[in-house]
mmCIF file of C-alpha atoms in Angstrom:
data_model
loop_
_atom_site.group_PDB
_atom_site.id
_atom_site.type_symbol
_atom_site.label_atom_id
_atom_site.label_comp_id
_atom_site.label_asym_id
_atom_site.label_seq_id
_atom_site.Cartn_x
_atom_site.Cartn_y
_atom_site.Cartn_z
ATOM 1 C CA MET K 1 20.005 -7.448 -3.380
ATOM 2 C CA PRO K 2 21.394 -5.895 -5.407
ATOM 3 C CA ARG K 3 23.758 -9.585 -6.368
ATOM 4 C CA THR K 4 27.214 -8.871 -8.214
ATOM 5 C CA LEU K 5 26.268 -8.925 -12.244
ATOM 6 C CA GLU K 6 29.034 -11.817 -12.490
ATOM 7 C CA PRO K 7 32.108 -12.119 -12.637
ATOM 8 C CA GLY K 8 34.148 -11.275 -9.712
ATOM 9 C CA GLY K 9 32.256 -8.929 -7.822
ATOM 10 C CA LEU K 10 34.948 -6.192 -8.152
ATOM 11 C CA ASP K 11 34.432 -3.378 -6.095
ATOM 12 C CA GLN K 12 36.255 -0.628 -8.345
ATOM 13 C CA LEU K 13 38.263 -0.761 -11.608
ATOM 14 C CA PRO K 14 40.876 -3.168 -11.924
ATOM 15 C CA SER K 15 44.416 -1.050 -12.966
ATOM 16 C CA PRO K 16 45.801 -0.327 -15.095
ATOM 17 C CA LEU K 17 43.787 -0.457 -18.346
ATOM 18 C CA PRO K 18 45.879 0.872 -21.321
ATOM 19 C CA ARG K 19 44.479 4.527 -22.017
ATOM 20 C CA ARG K 20 43.878 3.790 -25.475
ATOM 21 C CA LEU K 21 40.980 1.941 -24.726
ATOM 22 C CA ALA K 22 39.239 5.580 -24.083
ATOM 23 C CA THR K 23 40.345 5.678 -27.476
ATOM 24 C CA ILE K 24 38.891 2.494 -28.959
ATOM 25 C CA LEU K 25 35.772 3.360 -27.094
ATOM 26 C CA ARG K 26 34.398 6.837 -27.267
ATOM 27 C CA PRO K 27 32.959 7.105 -30.807
ATOM 28 C CA GLU K 28 30.874 3.540 -30.112
ATOM 29 C CA LEU K 29 29.386 5.619 -27.113
ATOM 30 C CA PRO K 30 26.359 7.327 -28.925
ATOM 31 C CA SER K 31 25.300 4.103 -30.928
ATOM 32 C CA LEU K 32 25.912 1.696 -28.214
ATOM 33 C CA ALA K 33 23.208 3.585 -25.565
ATOM 34 C CA GLN K 34 20.476 3.559 -28.112
ATOM 35 C CA GLU K 35 21.000 -0.161 -28.361
ATOM 36 C CA ILE K 36 20.992 -0.511 -24.402
ATOM 37 C CA ILE K 37 17.796 1.780 -24.284
ATOM 38 C CA GLU K 38 16.136 -0.086 -27.112
ATOM 39 C CA GLU K 39 16.891 -3.154 -26.009
ATOM 40 C CA ILE K 40 15.500 -2.970 -22.081
ATOM 41 C CA PRO K 41 12.106 -2.375 -22.999
ATOM 42 C CA ARG K 42 12.244 -5.064 -25.141
ATOM 43 C CA ALA K 43 13.049 -7.434 -22.521
ATOM 44 C CA LEU K 44 11.407 -5.756 -19.764
ATOM 45 C CA PRO K 45 7.867 -4.881 -20.861
ATOM 46 C CA GLU K 46 8.147 -2.586 -17.223
ATOM 47 C CA TYR K 47 10.249 0.094 -18.737
ATOM 48 C CA ASP K 48 8.154 -0.071 -21.659
ATOM 49 C CA ARG K 49 7.106 3.433 -21.809
ATOM 50 C CA PRO K 50 6.950 6.516 -23.650
ATOM 51 C CA LEU K 51 10.043 8.128 -24.079
ATOM 52 C CA GLN K 52 8.837 11.492 -22.599
ATOM 53 C CA THR K 53 7.906 9.896 -19.221
ATOM 54 C CA PRO K 54 10.382 11.612 -16.353
ATOM 55 C CA TYR K 55 11.189 7.521 -15.809
ATOM 56 C CA SER K 56 12.080 6.990 -19.585
ATOM 57 C CA GLN K 57 14.104 9.817 -19.686
ATOM 58 C CA ALA K 58 15.837 9.177 -16.434
ATOM 59 C CA LEU K 59 16.866 6.160 -17.696
ATOM 60 C CA THR K 60 18.000 7.280 -20.706
ATOM 61 C CA ILE K 61 20.580 9.571 -18.686
ATOM 62 C CA GLY K 62 21.695 7.096 -17.085
ATOM 63 C CA VAL K 63 22.308 4.803 -19.831
ATOM 64 C CA GLU K 64 24.248 7.623 -21.500
ATOM 65 C CA ARG K 65 25.868 8.915 -18.192
ATOM 66 C CA ALA K 66 27.104 5.631 -17.651
ATOM 67 C CA LEU K 67 28.817 4.682 -20.653
ATOM 68 C CA ILE K 68 30.611 8.721 -20.296
ATOM 69 C CA GLN K 69 31.687 7.871 -17.039
ATOM 70 C CA PHE K 70 33.444 4.344 -17.554
ATOM 71 C CA VAL K 71 35.483 5.569 -20.598
ATOM 72 C CA ALA K 72 36.474 8.632 -18.553
ATOM 73 C CA ARG K 73 37.867 5.950 -15.729
ATOM 74 C CA VAL K 74 39.414 4.091 -18.508
ATOM 75 C CA ALA K 75 41.104 7.592 -19.666
ATOM 76 C CA GLU K 76 41.785 8.799 -16.322
ATOM 77 C CA ALA K 77 42.408 7.790 -12.895
ATOM 78 C CA SER K 78 39.602 9.341 -10.652
ATOM 79 C CA PRO K 79 37.442 11.303 -12.488
ATOM 80 C CA SER K 80 34.367 13.227 -10.781
ATOM 81 C CA THR K 81 31.239 11.280 -9.530
ATOM 82 C CA VAL K 82 29.343 13.421 -7.711
ATOM 83 C CA ARG K 83 26.588 14.230 -10.137
ATOM 84 C CA HIS K 84 27.179 10.754 -11.996
ATOM 85 C CA ASP K 85 26.706 9.116 -8.014
ATOM 86 C CA ASP K 86 23.524 10.788 -7.653
ATOM 87 C CA THR K 87 21.695 9.683 -11.509
ATOM 88 C CA TYR K 88 22.010 6.079 -9.944
ATOM 89 C CA ARG K 89 20.720 6.777 -6.737
ATOM 90 C CA ARG K 90 18.056 8.226 -8.334
ATOM 91 C CA LEU K 91 17.060 5.527 -10.381
ATOM 92 C CA GLY K 92 16.896 3.962 -7.221
ATOM 93 C CA ARG K 93 14.514 5.858 -5.584
ATOM 94 C CA PHE K 94 12.195 6.160 -9.248
ATOM 95 C CA GLU K 95 11.735 1.767 -7.951
ATOM 96 C CA ALA K 96 10.850 2.363 -4.706
ATOM 97 C CA HIS K 97 8.300 5.449 -5.658
ATOM 98 C CA GLU K 98 6.402 2.911 -8.724
ATOM 99 C CA GLY K 99 6.130 0.118 -5.721
ATOM 100 C CA ARG K 100 8.662 -2.265 -6.886
ATOM 101 C CA SER K 101 11.563 -4.536 -5.764
ATOM 102 C CA LEU K 102 14.887 -3.404 -7.293
ATOM 103 C CA ASP K 103 14.383 -6.955 -9.394
ATOM 104 C CA SER K 104 13.365 -5.033 -12.696
ATOM 105 C CA LEU K 105 16.463 -2.632 -12.248
ATOM 106 C CA GLN K 106 18.936 -5.321 -11.304
ATOM 107 C CA ALA K 107 17.860 -6.921 -14.992
ATOM 108 C CA ALA K 108 18.202 -3.563 -16.560
ATOM 109 C CA TYR K 109 21.767 -3.236 -15.531
ATOM 110 C CA ARG K 110 22.626 -6.690 -16.578
ATOM 111 C CA ILE K 111 20.735 -6.385 -20.271
ATOM 112 C CA GLY K 112 23.405 -3.253 -20.080
ATOM 113 C CA ALA K 113 26.178 -5.011 -19.542
ATOM 114 C CA GLN K 114 25.545 -7.771 -21.454
ATOM 115 C CA VAL K 115 25.197 -5.361 -25.057
ATOM 116 C CA ALA K 116 28.402 -3.398 -24.138
ATOM 117 C CA TRP K 117 30.208 -6.921 -23.461
ATOM 118 C CA ARG K 118 29.285 -7.811 -27.125
ATOM 119 C CA ARG K 119 30.179 -4.419 -28.707
ATOM 120 C CA VAL K 120 33.650 -4.863 -26.622
ATOM 121 C CA MET K 121 34.357 -8.041 -28.405
ATOM 122 C CA ARG K 122 33.346 -6.845 -31.609
ATOM 123 C CA LEU K 123 35.836 -4.013 -30.849
ATOM 124 C CA ALA K 124 38.453 -6.064 -29.646
ATOM 125 C CA ALA K 125 38.368 -8.421 -32.878
ATOM 126 C CA ARG K 126 38.219 -4.997 -34.696
ATOM 127 C CA HIS K 127 41.820 -3.867 -32.926
ATOM 128 C CA ASP K 128 43.259 -6.627 -32.257
ATOM 129 C CA LEU K 129 43.248 -6.365 -28.223
ATOM 130 C CA SER K 130 44.946 -9.426 -26.488
ATOM 131 C CA SER K 131 43.338 -11.622 -24.491
ATOM 132 C CA THR K 132 44.954 -10.031 -21.507
ATOM 133 C CA VAL K 133 43.577 -6.727 -21.959
ATOM 134 C CA THR K 134 40.146 -7.819 -22.850
ATOM 135 C CA ALA K 135 39.369 -10.115 -19.991
ATOM 136 C CA ARG K 136 40.644 -6.913 -17.735
ATOM 137 C CA LEU K 137 38.165 -5.046 -19.900
ATOM 138 C CA ALA K 138 35.620 -7.637 -18.762
ATOM 139 C CA ASP K 139 36.754 -7.844 -14.960
ATOM 140 C CA ALA K 140 36.471 -3.646 -15.317
ATOM 141 C CA LEU K 141 33.340 -3.352 -16.577
ATOM 142 C CA PHE K 142 30.922 -5.982 -14.838
ATOM 143 C CA ALA K 143 32.664 -4.339 -11.143
ATOM 144 C CA TYR K 144 31.645 -1.208 -13.052
ATOM 145 C CA MET K 145 28.013 -2.236 -13.297
ATOM 146 C CA ASN K 146 27.833 -3.652 -9.789
ATOM 147 C CA GLU K 147 28.828 -0.622 -8.528
ATOM 148 C CA LEU K 148 26.271 1.227 -10.136
ATOM 149 C CA ALA K 149 23.639 -1.253 -8.909
ATOM 150 C CA SER K 150 25.239 -0.711 -5.237
ATOM 151 C CA LEU K 151 24.228 3.057 -5.761
ATOM 152 C CA SER K 152 20.621 2.719 -7.128
ATOM 153 C CA LEU K 153 20.228 0.115 -3.916
ATOM 154 C CA ALA K 154 21.366 3.253 -1.378
ATOM 155 C CA GLY K 155 18.892 5.568 -3.041
ATOM 156 C CA TYR K 156 16.407 2.327 -2.908
ATOM 157 C CA MET K 157 16.858 2.139 0.500
ATOM 158 C CA ASP K 158 16.810 5.807 1.246
ATOM 159 C CA ALA K 159 13.353 6.339 -0.584
ATOM 160 C CA ARG K 160 11.786 2.318 0.287
ATOM 161 C CA PRO K 161 10.186 3.751 4.276
ATOM 162 C CA ALA K 162 8.975 7.026 3.621
ATOM 163 C CA GLU K 163 7.334 5.354 -0.120
ATOM 164 C CA ILE K 164 5.587 2.577 2.389
ATOM 165 C CA GLU K 165 5.095 5.445 4.242
ATOM 166 C CA ASP K 166 2.846 7.712 2.410
ATOM 167 C CA GLN K 167 1.578 4.077 0.543
ATOM 168 C CA ARG K 168 0.235 3.312 3.862
ATOM 169 C CA ARG K 169 -1.198 6.883 4.396
ATOM 170 C CA ARG K 170 -3.318 6.152 0.940
ATOM 171 C CA LEU K 171 -4.753 3.252 2.407
ATOM 172 C CA LEU K 172 -6.026 5.169 5.639
ATOM 173 C CA GLN K 173 -7.565 7.341 2.792
ATOM 174 C CA LEU K 174 -9.176 4.495 1.165
ATOM 175 C CA LEU K 175 -10.206 2.994 4.005
ATOM 176 C CA LEU K 176 -12.041 6.204 5.393
ATOM 177 C CA ARG K 177 -13.770 6.749 2.467
ATOM 178 C CA ARG K 178 -15.623 3.229 2.155
ATOM 179 C CA PRO K 179 -17.950 1.764 1.827
ATOM 180 C CA THR K 180 -18.780 3.694 -1.142
ATOM 181 C CA SER K 181 -15.727 4.743 -2.761
ATOM 182 C CA ALA K 182 -13.129 1.888 -2.315
ATOM 183 C CA SER K 183 -13.192 -1.400 -3.545
ATOM 184 C CA ASP K 184 -11.635 -4.234 -1.652
ATOM 185 C CA ARG K 185 -9.554 -5.202 -4.328
ATOM 186 C CA ALA K 186 -8.033 -1.862 -4.036
ATOM 187 C CA ILE K 187 -7.332 -1.924 -0.515
ATOM 188 C CA GLY K 188 -5.877 -5.474 -1.106
ATOM 189 C CA GLU K 189 -3.710 -4.813 -3.508
ATOM 190 C CA LEU K 190 -2.034 -1.220 -1.301
ATOM 191 C CA ALA K 191 -2.490 -3.811 2.158
ATOM 192 C CA GLU K 192 -0.308 -6.351 0.206
ATOM 193 C CA LEU K 193 2.090 -3.716 -1.385
ATOM 194 C CA THR K 194 2.817 -2.189 1.955
ATOM 195 C CA ASP K 195 2.903 -5.726 3.427
ATOM 196 C CA TRP K 196 0.160 -5.276 5.869
ATOM 197 C CA GLU K 197 -2.628 -7.460 7.100
ATOM 198 C CA VAL K 198 -6.187 -6.462 6.489
ATOM 199 C CA PRO K 199 -7.629 -6.408 10.142
ATOM 200 C CA ALA K 200 -11.709 -7.197 10.512
ATOM 201 C CA GLU K 201 -11.636 -4.810 13.305
ATOM 202 C CA VAL K 202 -10.034 -1.209 13.811
ATOM 203 C CA THR K 203 -9.904 1.750 16.095
ATOM 204 C CA LEU K 204 -9.476 4.801 14.947
ATOM 205 C CA VAL K 205 -7.581 7.499 16.860
ATOM 206 C CA ALA K 206 -7.902 11.330 16.888
ATOM 207 C CA VAL K 207 -5.021 13.516 17.276
ATOM 208 C CA PRO K 208 -4.816 16.996 17.808
ATOM 209 C CA PRO K 209 -3.287 19.309 15.342
ATOM 210 C CA ASP K 210 0.924 20.161 16.021
ATOM 211 C CA ALA K 211 0.889 16.955 18.444
ATOM 212 C CA ARG K 212 4.254 15.659 19.330
ATOM 213 C CA CYS K 213 4.648 12.596 18.205
ATOM 214 C CA VAL K 214 7.141 9.362 18.980
ATOM 215 C CA ARG K 215 7.010 7.170 15.913
ATOM 216 C CA GLY K 216 9.082 4.688 16.543
ATOM 217 C CA ALA K 217 6.521 3.917 19.982
ATOM 218 C CA LEU K 218 4.067 3.011 17.277
ATOM 219 C CA ASP K 219 3.371 -0.446 16.561
ATOM 220 C CA CYS K 220 4.208 -0.924 13.070
ATOM 221 C CA ASP K 221 0.485 -2.418 12.199
ATOM 222 C CA VAL K 222 -0.501 1.004 12.756
ATOM 223 C CA LEU K 223 -1.775 3.184 9.856
ATOM 224 C CA VAL K 224 -0.919 7.021 10.459
ATOM 225 C CA ASP K 225 -1.472 10.151 9.128
ATOM 226 C CA LEU K 226 -0.187 13.000 10.785
ATOM 227 C CA THR K 227 -0.427 15.550 7.882
ATOM 228 C CA ALA K 228 -4.309 15.936 7.850
ATOM 229 C CA ASP K 229 -5.890 19.146 8.798
ATOM 230 C CA GLU K 230 -6.940 16.363 11.951
ATOM 231 C CA PRO K 231 -4.389 14.038 12.385
ATOM 232 C CA HIS K 232 -5.591 10.539 13.140
ATOM 233 C CA LEU K 233 -4.509 7.025 13.155
ATOM 234 C CA LEU K 234 -5.821 3.353 12.874
ATOM 235 C CA VAL K 235 -5.051 0.746 15.031
ATOM 236 C CA PRO K 236 -6.027 -3.085 14.403
ATOM 237 C CA CYS K 237 -8.311 -4.873 16.531
ATOM 238 C CA GLY K 238 -9.387 -7.795 16.979
ATOM 239 C CA SER K 239 -12.692 -9.630 17.365
ATOM 240 C CA SER K 240 -13.787 -12.288 19.824
ATOM 241 C CA ALA K 241 -16.973 -14.425 18.628
ATOM 242 C CA GLY K 242 -18.468 -11.817 16.354
ATOM 243 C CA ALA K 243 -18.228 -9.719 18.965
ATOM 244 C CA PRO K 244 -15.285 -6.420 18.805
ATOM 245 C CA VAL K 245 -12.463 -6.568 21.255
ATOM 246 C CA PRO K 246 -12.351 -2.443 22.461
ATOM 247 C CA LEU K 247 -8.498 -1.353 22.651
ATOM 248 C CA SER K 248 -6.622 -2.956 24.428
ATOM 249 C CA ASP K 249 -4.620 -1.580 27.373
ATOM 250 C CA GLU K 250 -1.405 -2.369 25.515
ATOM 251 C CA ARG K 251 -2.243 -0.402 22.578
ATOM 252 C CA ARG K 252 -3.531 2.230 24.940
ATOM 253 C CA ALA K 253 -0.212 2.296 26.791
ATOM 254 C CA MET K 254 1.426 2.860 23.192
ATOM 255 C CA LEU K 255 -0.671 5.835 22.293
ATOM 256 C CA ALA K 256 -0.002 6.708 25.557
ATOM 257 C CA GLU K 257 3.812 6.490 24.766
ATOM 258 C CA ALA K 258 3.564 7.970 21.076
ATOM 259 C CA PHE K 259 2.080 11.230 22.005
ATOM 260 C CA PRO K 260 3.252 11.786 25.714
ATOM 261 C CA ASP K 261 2.304 15.731 25.497
ATOM 262 C CA ASP K 262 -1.251 15.438 24.035
ATOM 263 C CA PRO K 263 -4.650 13.629 24.618
ATOM 264 C CA VAL K 264 -6.027 11.541 21.794
ATOM 265 C CA ALA K 265 -9.020 10.012 21.543
ATOM 266 C CA ALA K 266 -10.145 6.520 20.087
ATOM 267 C CA GLY K 267 -12.873 5.560 18.740
ATOM 268 C CA LEU K 268 -15.005 2.673 18.738
ATOM 269 C CA THR K 269 -13.615 -0.747 17.612
ATOM 270 C CA VAL K 270 -15.920 -1.452 14.676
ATOM 271 C CA PRO K 271 -16.167 -3.533 11.724
ATOM 272 C CA ILE K 272 -13.170 -2.385 9.227
ATOM 273 C CA GLU K 273 -16.225 -0.879 6.687
ATOM 274 C CA PHE K 274 -16.930 1.452 9.220
ATOM 275 C CA ALA K 275 -13.913 3.100 9.807
ATOM 276 C CA ALA K 276 -14.959 6.548 9.377
ATOM 277 C CA ASP K 277 -17.388 6.542 11.977
ATOM 278 C CA SER K 278 -14.780 5.235 14.830
ATOM 279 C CA LEU K 279 -13.072 8.134 13.351
ATOM 280 C CA ARG K 280 -15.870 10.584 13.593
ATOM 281 C CA TRP K 281 -16.396 9.651 17.141
ATOM 282 C CA ALA K 282 -13.049 9.879 17.999
ATOM 283 C CA ARG K 283 -12.836 13.431 16.885
ATOM 284 C CA GLN K 284 -15.956 14.211 18.524
ATOM 285 C CA ALA K 285 -14.561 12.902 21.758
ATOM 286 C CA LEU K 286 -11.565 14.900 21.075
ATOM 287 C CA SER K 287 -13.746 18.204 20.720
ATOM 288 C CA LEU K 288 -15.081 17.343 24.093
ATOM 289 C CA VAL K 289 -11.866 16.539 25.692
ATOM 290 C CA GLU K 290 -10.928 20.501 24.495
ATOM 291 C CA THR K 291 -14.395 22.149 25.886
ATOM 292 C CA GLY K 292 -13.442 20.073 29.400
ATOM 293 C CA ILE K 293 -16.933 18.213 29.171
ATOM 294 C CA LEU K 294 -14.708 15.030 29.151
ATOM 295 C CA ASP K 295 -12.061 14.224 31.613
ATOM 296 C CA ASP K 296 -8.223 15.225 30.014
ATOM 297 C CA GLY K 297 -5.819 11.847 29.738
ATOM 298 C CA PRO K 298 -3.373 10.609 27.763
ATOM 299 C CA VAL K 299 -5.968 8.111 25.896
ATOM 300 C CA ILE K 300 -9.793 8.927 26.274
ATOM 301 C CA SER K 301 -11.864 5.931 25.219
ATOM 302 C CA CYS K 302 -15.157 6.863 23.177
ATOM 303 C CA GLU K 303 -16.269 2.863 24.988
ATOM 304 C CA ASP K 304 -16.246 4.789 28.148
ATOM 305 C CA HIS K 305 -18.037 7.876 27.173
ATOM 306 C CA LEU K 306 -21.104 6.616 25.153
ATOM 307 C CA VAL K 307 -24.010 8.437 26.086
ATOM 308 C CA THR K 308 -22.189 11.509 26.855
ATOM 309 C CA LEU K 309 -21.275 11.587 22.731
ATOM 310 C CA TRP K 310 -24.765 10.456 21.752
ATOM 311 C CA LEU K 311 -26.182 13.714 24.049
ATOM 312 C CA LEU K 312 -24.054 16.014 23.127
ATOM 313 C CA SER K 313 -23.832 14.899 19.348
ATOM 314 C CA ASP K 314 -25.182 18.239 18.691
ATOM 315 C CA CYS K 315 -24.653 20.843 21.024
ATOM 316 C CA THR K 316 -26.764 23.434 18.762
ATOM 317 C CA LEU K 317 -29.500 21.184 18.372
ATOM 318 C CA ILE K 318 -29.827 20.416 22.570
ATOM 319 C CA ASP K 319 -30.521 24.159 22.735
ATOM 320 C CA GLN K 320 -32.991 24.468 20.514
ATOM 321 C CA VAL K 321 -35.254 21.079 21.107
ATOM 322 C CA ALA K 322 -34.766 22.615 25.245
ATOM 323 C CA ARG K 323 -36.242 25.834 23.803
ATOM 324 C CA ARG K 324 -39.533 23.885 22.458
ATOM 325 C CA GLN K 325 -39.442 21.353 25.022
ATOM 326 C CA LEU K 326 -39.309 24.216 28.053
ATOM 327 C CA ALA K 327 -41.108 26.603 26.385
ATOM 328 C CA GLY K 328 -43.362 27.539 29.199
ATOM 329 C CA MET K 329 -40.129 29.001 30.820
ATOM 330 C CA ASN K 330 -38.418 30.413 28.484
ATOM 331 C CA ASP K 331 -39.869 34.138 29.387
ATOM 332 C CA LEU K 332 -38.882 33.982 33.010
ATOM 333 C CA GLU K 333 -36.034 35.877 34.899
ATOM 334 C CA HIS K 334 -32.732 33.199 34.498
ATOM 335 C CA GLY K 335 -32.047 32.347 38.074
ATOM 336 C CA GLN K 336 -35.820 31.733 38.418
ATOM 337 C CA ARG K 337 -35.588 29.437 35.223
ATOM 338 C CA GLU K 338 -32.312 28.157 36.379
ATOM 339 C CA ARG K 339 -33.927 26.450 39.669
ATOM 340 C CA LEU K 340 -36.735 25.283 38.082
ATOM 341 C CA VAL K 341 -34.583 23.721 35.842
ATOM 342 C CA ALA K 342 -32.550 22.015 38.091
ATOM 343 C CA THR K 343 -36.049 20.755 39.939
ATOM 344 C CA LEU K 344 -37.661 19.220 37.426
ATOM 345 C CA HIS K 345 -34.120 17.702 36.158
ATOM 346 C CA THR K 346 -33.619 16.299 39.825
ATOM 347 C CA TRP K 347 -37.597 15.143 39.546
ATOM 348 C CA LEU K 348 -37.276 13.418 36.252
ATOM 349 C CA THR K 349 -33.929 11.534 37.367
ATOM 350 C CA THR K 350 -34.663 10.481 40.932
ATOM 351 C CA ARG K 351 -38.342 10.013 41.356
ATOM 352 C CA GLY K 352 -38.305 11.182 44.237
ATOM 353 C CA THR K 353 -40.096 12.226 47.496
ATOM 354 C CA ALA K 354 -40.363 16.299 48.440
ATOM 355 C CA ALA K 355 -38.215 15.676 51.164
ATOM 356 C CA GLU K 356 -35.465 13.337 48.964
ATOM 357 C CA MET K 357 -35.460 15.760 46.197
ATOM 358 C CA ALA K 358 -34.861 18.498 49.159
ATOM 359 C CA GLU K 359 -32.019 17.273 50.402
ATOM 360 C CA THR K 360 -30.516 16.452 47.248
ATOM 361 C CA LEU K 361 -31.232 20.454 45.927
ATOM 362 C CA HIS K 362 -30.212 21.168 49.603
ATOM 363 C CA VAL K 363 -33.874 22.885 49.685
ATOM 364 C CA HIS K 364 -36.774 23.475 52.599
ATOM 365 C CA PRO K 365 -39.739 19.961 51.059
ATOM 366 C CA GLN K 366 -41.943 22.744 50.899
ATOM 367 C CA THR K 367 -39.756 24.844 48.249
ATOM 368 C CA VAL K 368 -39.529 21.643 46.418
ATOM 369 C CA ARG K 369 -43.655 21.006 46.087
ATOM 370 C CA HIS K 370 -44.013 24.992 45.438
ATOM 371 C CA ARG K 371 -41.448 24.563 42.141
ATOM 372 C CA ILE K 372 -43.230 21.313 41.324
ATOM 373 C CA LYS K 373 -46.618 23.111 41.092
ATOM 374 C CA ARG K 374 -45.096 25.704 38.904
ATOM 375 C CA LEU K 375 -43.788 23.312 36.847
ATOM 376 C CA GLU K 376 -47.109 21.728 35.859
ATOM 377 C CA LYS K 377 -48.400 25.100 35.475
ATOM 378 C CA GLU K 378 -45.357 26.168 33.228
ATOM 379 C CA LEU K 379 -45.283 23.160 31.161
ATOM 380 C CA GLY K 380 -48.608 22.131 31.252
ATOM 381 C CA GLY K 381 -49.547 18.451 29.717
ATOM 382 C CA ARG K 382 -46.252 17.642 28.598
ATOM 383 C CA LEU K 383 -44.780 16.461 31.628
ATOM 384 C CA THR K 384 -47.728 13.587 31.240
ATOM 385 C CA ASP K 385 -47.490 12.792 27.764
ATOM 386 C CA PRO K 386 -44.701 10.056 28.073
ATOM 387 C CA ASP K 387 -43.082 11.081 24.669
ATOM 388 C CA ASP K 388 -42.674 14.709 25.949
ATOM 389 C CA ARG K 389 -41.847 13.802 29.143
ATOM 390 C CA PHE K 390 -39.097 11.781 27.659
ATOM 391 C CA ALA K 391 -37.834 14.317 25.143
ATOM 392 C CA ILE K 392 -37.739 16.844 28.587
ATOM 393 C CA GLU K 393 -35.876 14.136 30.290
ATOM 394 C CA ILE K 394 -32.839 13.705 27.331
ATOM 395 C CA VAL K 395 -32.897 17.195 26.629
ATOM 396 C CA LEU K 396 -32.297 18.166 30.735
ATOM 397 C CA ARG K 397 -29.403 15.076 31.164
ATOM 398 C CA ALA K 398 -27.629 16.720 28.017
ATOM 399 C CA MET K 399 -27.703 19.953 29.447
ATOM 400 C CA TRP K 400 -26.993 18.554 32.610
ATOM 401 C CA VAL K 401 -23.723 17.159 31.363
ATOM 402 C CA ARG K 402 -22.555 19.914 29.150
ATOM 403 C CA ASN K 403 -23.335 22.384 32.220
ATOM 404 C CA ARG K 404 -21.678 20.279 34.781
ATOM 405 C CA SER K 405 -18.221 20.503 33.188
ATOM 406 C CA ARG K 406 -18.596 24.528 32.251
ATOM 407 C CA THR K 407 -19.539 24.833 36.258
ATOM 408 C CA GLU K 408 -16.649 23.046 37.033
ATOM 409 C CA ARG K 409 -14.158 25.185 35.186
ATOM 410 C CA GLU K 410 -15.320 28.129 36.865
ATOM 411 C CA GLU K 411 -15.008 26.967 40.402
ATOM 412 C CA TYR K 412 -11.680 25.561 39.633
ATOM 413 C CA ARG K 413 -10.806 29.353 38.070
ATOM 414 C CA ASP K 414 -11.919 31.034 40.896
ATOM 415 C CA GLU K 415 -9.927 28.592 43.376
ATOM 416 C CA GLY K 416 -7.085 29.738 41.230
#
């Protein structure tokens, strides 16, 4: 693509052509251009558009400039071609932006050549041109059309990768709006247009803003949007016996290579209609990395931190639940409250004896017994009510996970 337009496949105009041909051809250009512009949309419905649209205007300009330039070449050996060349590269870029192959534009060039040749045959008879001159003019015309097709191909190939990337970005946006906003048909059409096979399962990956990406390291089936305020990408995954297959080691290595300077977070592997949920979890994991709650690393997987993500899904709400469930201790001095909370956490999570808890807390067993009595006094019946006790244990676990990372950061800072 493109094929030569017949005959000969010449790369440049044969020479010399009698310069008087330019005098014969030039008066025909306005009406010939109009004839070609009318014939193309009749033969090719995809070009049947209102004349004021940018595409129709570009096509009209292309036809007019092609004819003017061809006659200029007949009249002189080497006319300027800078503006001329850009016109036909732009037509190729238009085809890429329209999401079509170059077949339609190739056909338009053929139609233009056929209409022009019919006019040349009439002029040859009218001006009594020899068969030799007419044959050379035919070769010149088809060689010129081949040149225009080559220019359009260059523009098409320049624009096609960027256009495919843009269409895949729109496909990713559609998938993240499901299940309410995007139909299977719309997704299927855009996937086919971009040569992307729709998978059963996907993993969404959250990327820090401004992270450096080595695009060549990403597999060709990964959908990418690094232009968003919160950059992200989609990795197709498989399923086995109806169960999702988490991100493979090969995919993790790919992500680590693609983002060598910053950690990224991979959400859970889910059916494609739940892609937005996977991305939400990935972004939550990335935020916990940024605050130091999750360990730093090249690829953080939500699969490895499910309970933490659940417990810390709303840190503000944790404080509110703690305020209510531990209401009896809210007025205590800070240090005293922290000691009682630590004892309560150990008690609920280990169910150990006073001696065992004392060893964990690095205090005397009698101190543990004293604190438990204080807890029973401050919290009243909450420790005997199953629902309240469960709520207290959950909020203490969440506070412990959050505060552990904060303590570790402070200790690290003090050691430094």
